[in-house]
Amino acid sequence: MSIPLLSTLIFFPVVGGLSLLLVDRKQTGLIRMMALIIALMEMLISLPLFFLFDKTTHRMQFTELHAWIPALNINYSLGIDGISILFILLTGLVTVLSILVSWEAIQDKVKEFFIALMVLEGMIMGVFCALDFFLFYIFWEAMLIPMFLIIGIWGGPKRIYATVKFFLYTLVGSLLMLVGIITLYYHGGHTFDIRELARHSYSPGLQMLLFWAMFAAFAVKVPMWPVHTWLPDAHTEAPAAGSVILAAVLIKMGAYGFLRFSMPILPDATRAMMVPMIVLSLIAIVYGGVICLAQTDLKRLIAYSSVSHMGFITLGIYGLNTQGIEGGILQMINHGIVTGALFLCIGMVYERTHTRAIADYGGLASTMPVFAGFFMLFTMAAVGLPATNGFIGEFLILLGSFINRPWAAFFAATGLVIGAWYMLWLYQRIFFNPVNARVRGLPELNLREVATLLPMVVLIFWIGLYPDSLLSFMHVSVAHLLDQVHGGADAAQQVAAVLAK
Amino acid sequence: MPSYLLLIPFLPLASFVITLLLGRRMGSRCHWLPIITVLVSLVCAIKAFFEVLHGNIVNQDLYTWISSGSLKVSVGFLVDQLTAVMLIVVTSISSLVHIYSVGYMKGEEGYYRFFSYLSLFTFSMLMLVLGNNFLQLFFGWEAVGLSSYLLIGFYYEKVSAADAGKKAFIVNRIGDFGFILGLFLVFVTFGTLHYEPIFANAEQAVGQSFAIFGMHFDLPTAMALLLMCGALGKSAQIPLHVWLPDAMEGPTPVSALIHAATMVTAGVFLIARCNPLFELSSLAMNVVTVIGAVTCLFAATIALVQTDIKRVVAYSTLSQLAYMFMACGVGAYSAGIFHLFTHAFFKALLFLGCGSIILAMHHEQEVGSMGGLRKYMPITYVTFLIATLSISGVPGLAGFYSKDEILAMAFASHVATGKFAWFIGTLVAFLTALYSFRLFFLIFHGKFRGTAEQKAHLRESPPVVTVPLLLLAVGAVGAGWFGVPEILGGDNHWSHFLGPVLGHPEVHLGYLTESLLMSVSVLAGVGGILLAWYMYIDQPALPAELAARFPRVYRLLHNKYYVDEFYIRFLVEPIKEFSRVLDRIVDTNIIELVVNGVPRLIGALAAKARKLQDGLLPHYLTWMGGSALFLFVWMFTR
């Protein structure tokens, strides 16, 4: 490649964000506009990936390789495949929407906020592009800092508790992973290149140790049950933009980590740990769903619903077959869109009412009908109604898990009932029932807000009606991944063998 | 793909989108687009019907919807005899309900919203019946559920309406839980979700077993029963019937279209469509029959004592759907679809008649405030009478032919459950006539029991309401003439037409047996009518006396056998309690205890350790000296 597209994606927002330093802090309008333009340009830069991507190969594309610390064989190595490309596109979009939703919500330290947001975007891009485990680790940790600041400075009243919790939780996990990375370096031929590492074979005992070391980092990030308790606090205290990025992209990194590192590098441990991972996922689905019924705080409810939805995603991934993994990846994108959209909506209504208590709402459909329409659509996507994107992901995940483990699909499918229950109940308490005095006379969505939500609507139907446009990116890469996990045996044969049973 | 077929579902879809987005600005004119599109759909559906009649079956894919690994599902249309019948039912009833709603919903808040939802429903229902694969069926299945949810909760500021909509959606989801597992099992068995290859190779499943939780089930039985779960939810059969009576919170045209004529019959359609799979399991068929029979009797007895006119008709719908289930259970699918067809007309007519009454009564629905309306509403009176006669199975009217066909087929069936179904079915034919005429007499005969103000406003509804009633009355009379049985000199066109899809069950009933059966069911119906006349016209004090004499029975029926209470007590509340336990105990006191405990422990240890660093030189020297001594001793004694 003549143009280092991926490096540009990583560093353009960082440089752009830092350039805001040059602007006078009083010119908030200019700062907002600059941030928006930078984010839009970033999205523009990511578009060529979509069109130039070669769907017929599992090899890394748009690769860049530069020696960084030759003594330790650490390289600045970037590249993407069918598993990571969609996350890059999603990150670009979600950042733009986060800026739009922060337009008026953030009035304090505007400059610093947008700088943090831009740096965050760059680091997230780095996580999804890195092919060197060490480099990955740098981005993985670096991303925590702006997120920490966003929640800690612009968050709600209990923000300090939430940030410290978030930080410690993820740091403990990450440090264990770091130990794992160093161990891998010594056993995997003194390299951090993940493709090299995947070619090596490791003893089962070592694989198991490394599996749990990586699990510590990834499971916290997903978050899987029982290390999920940072999420509700972080979500409730974060400003709208923080919640959106957290839900849409940040927690996807954990599941991405399983796919990119655990599975290809540690195939034996992955297969051996399949059932425990499925069980943890099922607990998350049911636990996260049922606990939503007891929530009285809008954001907390959606946060717990994320735990449930992420349970579906890990269930799909650890189905270890085509439908499960493709469904899992697609559902990560879907969850990013739908839950991202729900948090955008909550941000918009919070700006008007300044309350997150569900009991303070009621009858909003009468005062804000357009908003009610958007929220209804997002609710339906969240409960997986066919023709929305949520259905495609859930269906593939459940199908994949049914093929291998019918009992897992049985328990997971209860999540569909519980999901409908808590989401519709939430919808009823906010939008239906007699009009609550607190929401009387609230202004309807303005043009900026409608423009923020519209892309999500388009994506929901696009993916719901034509999922092949995204699934086709994954086919080859997922087949390759399955080859790696199942020790070279053709993935299709595996599926066929299970089918024949 | 012929373009007229595409127009059938996609015109209503376009109307939904446009009306939802722009309807508010169009004001009271926003009903034109939905009405015109549904009428064009009707015309196209009639064309499709004639194409099928000439033997042109269409089965074509539009585009690939999902492909992942070995899964490949398209969006595609299958138009065969069964679909053609459903298309006619859906588009015709929908057209009439659209027109009727112009009068019924006039001046309501959210008029445009109502019409756009009607269009959405029509689109969804058409996609459901047109699909050539299970996943598209499931799409339509869920989409009609959504439309139903939106329309039940149309008056969303009313808590009971919002509750009812939510309840309908969730109860249906419980059915869909089984349904989707059934789809997976179908896919794992046949490697596809498209009807044609599945039904062609249905025999493959015979003799196989399906293992889950260490138990082995007969594969065809498991598949059929799981699919049946979906049907139970959508068609409101026991134990998932609880949502339908509550769904009467929706505007009355919705009750007629969705909760009587079309959507609730989707479960019957599903079983009929999957008949090659159900045929493989006699156990599953028996279960369908028994559930049908039980629901049939259960709902009919409840209908006897309800006082809200819409609820009476709702329980009657449950009971009539159960007839269709019984038909499917004994393998008489075409009889089931026949009843679906006739029921669509007479039940839609009953509901729209109720709507006309409710309009005249200013949204009063209690039968206790009515009476003697015959004088004020002649057209509603006559059409309601026709519908009531039809549902009571009076010979010559639509309901007679289809109900009689089901009862004959049940009796002729070789299995014991068939005879059981026949017995219950005949008994319920009597009860049906009784509760239907009870309602009819209480509404239209006797003296008016409402307030003087209500009386002053009593008048016949406008033509936009009464013309659909008259048209439906034609159907309620004539819809049965397509399937006149041989012994009445007909040649049962209906079952011959549907034969290619639904099979020709072998029936060996002699002329004598069949005419005897027919006489019994006619007698049951007439007996019910006479008893209703006796109880509500001749001796109007009798019902209250009976209720007082048997208070327990009365309360049991009046409270619908306490099924709702049972579910709330033993299902809803325990789950909510469980949720509170997870929230307050597991999450905050167990997991969080560890999460917050570890840092706290480290903090406490650090506080202790900090005391070592007190800044006093003698202490440091002591530590240093002591440690040096210790190391010294340790090195030399080792």
PDB file of C-alpha atoms in Angstrom, chain B residues 68 146 184 298 370 478 489 505 533:
ATOM      1  CA  SER B  68     -23.834 -18.336   6.819  1.00  0.00           C
ATOM      2  CA  LEU B 146     -45.726  -6.106  16.564  1.00  0.00           C
ATOM      3  CA  PHE B 184     -33.593 -25.040  14.483  1.00  0.00           C
ATOM      4  CA  PHE B 298     -63.083 -24.049  28.259  1.00  0.00           C
ATOM      5  CA  MET B 370     -78.038  -2.473  26.534  1.00  0.00           C
ATOM      6  CA  GLY B 478     -72.393 -17.657   1.404  1.00  0.00           C
ATOM      7  CA  GLY B 489     -75.949 -32.558  -3.128  1.00  0.00           C
ATOM      8  CA  PRO B 505     -58.044 -37.679   4.220  1.00  0.00           C
ATOM      9  CA  TRP B 533     -84.620 -17.806  24.054  1.00  0.00           C
TER      10      TRP B 533
END
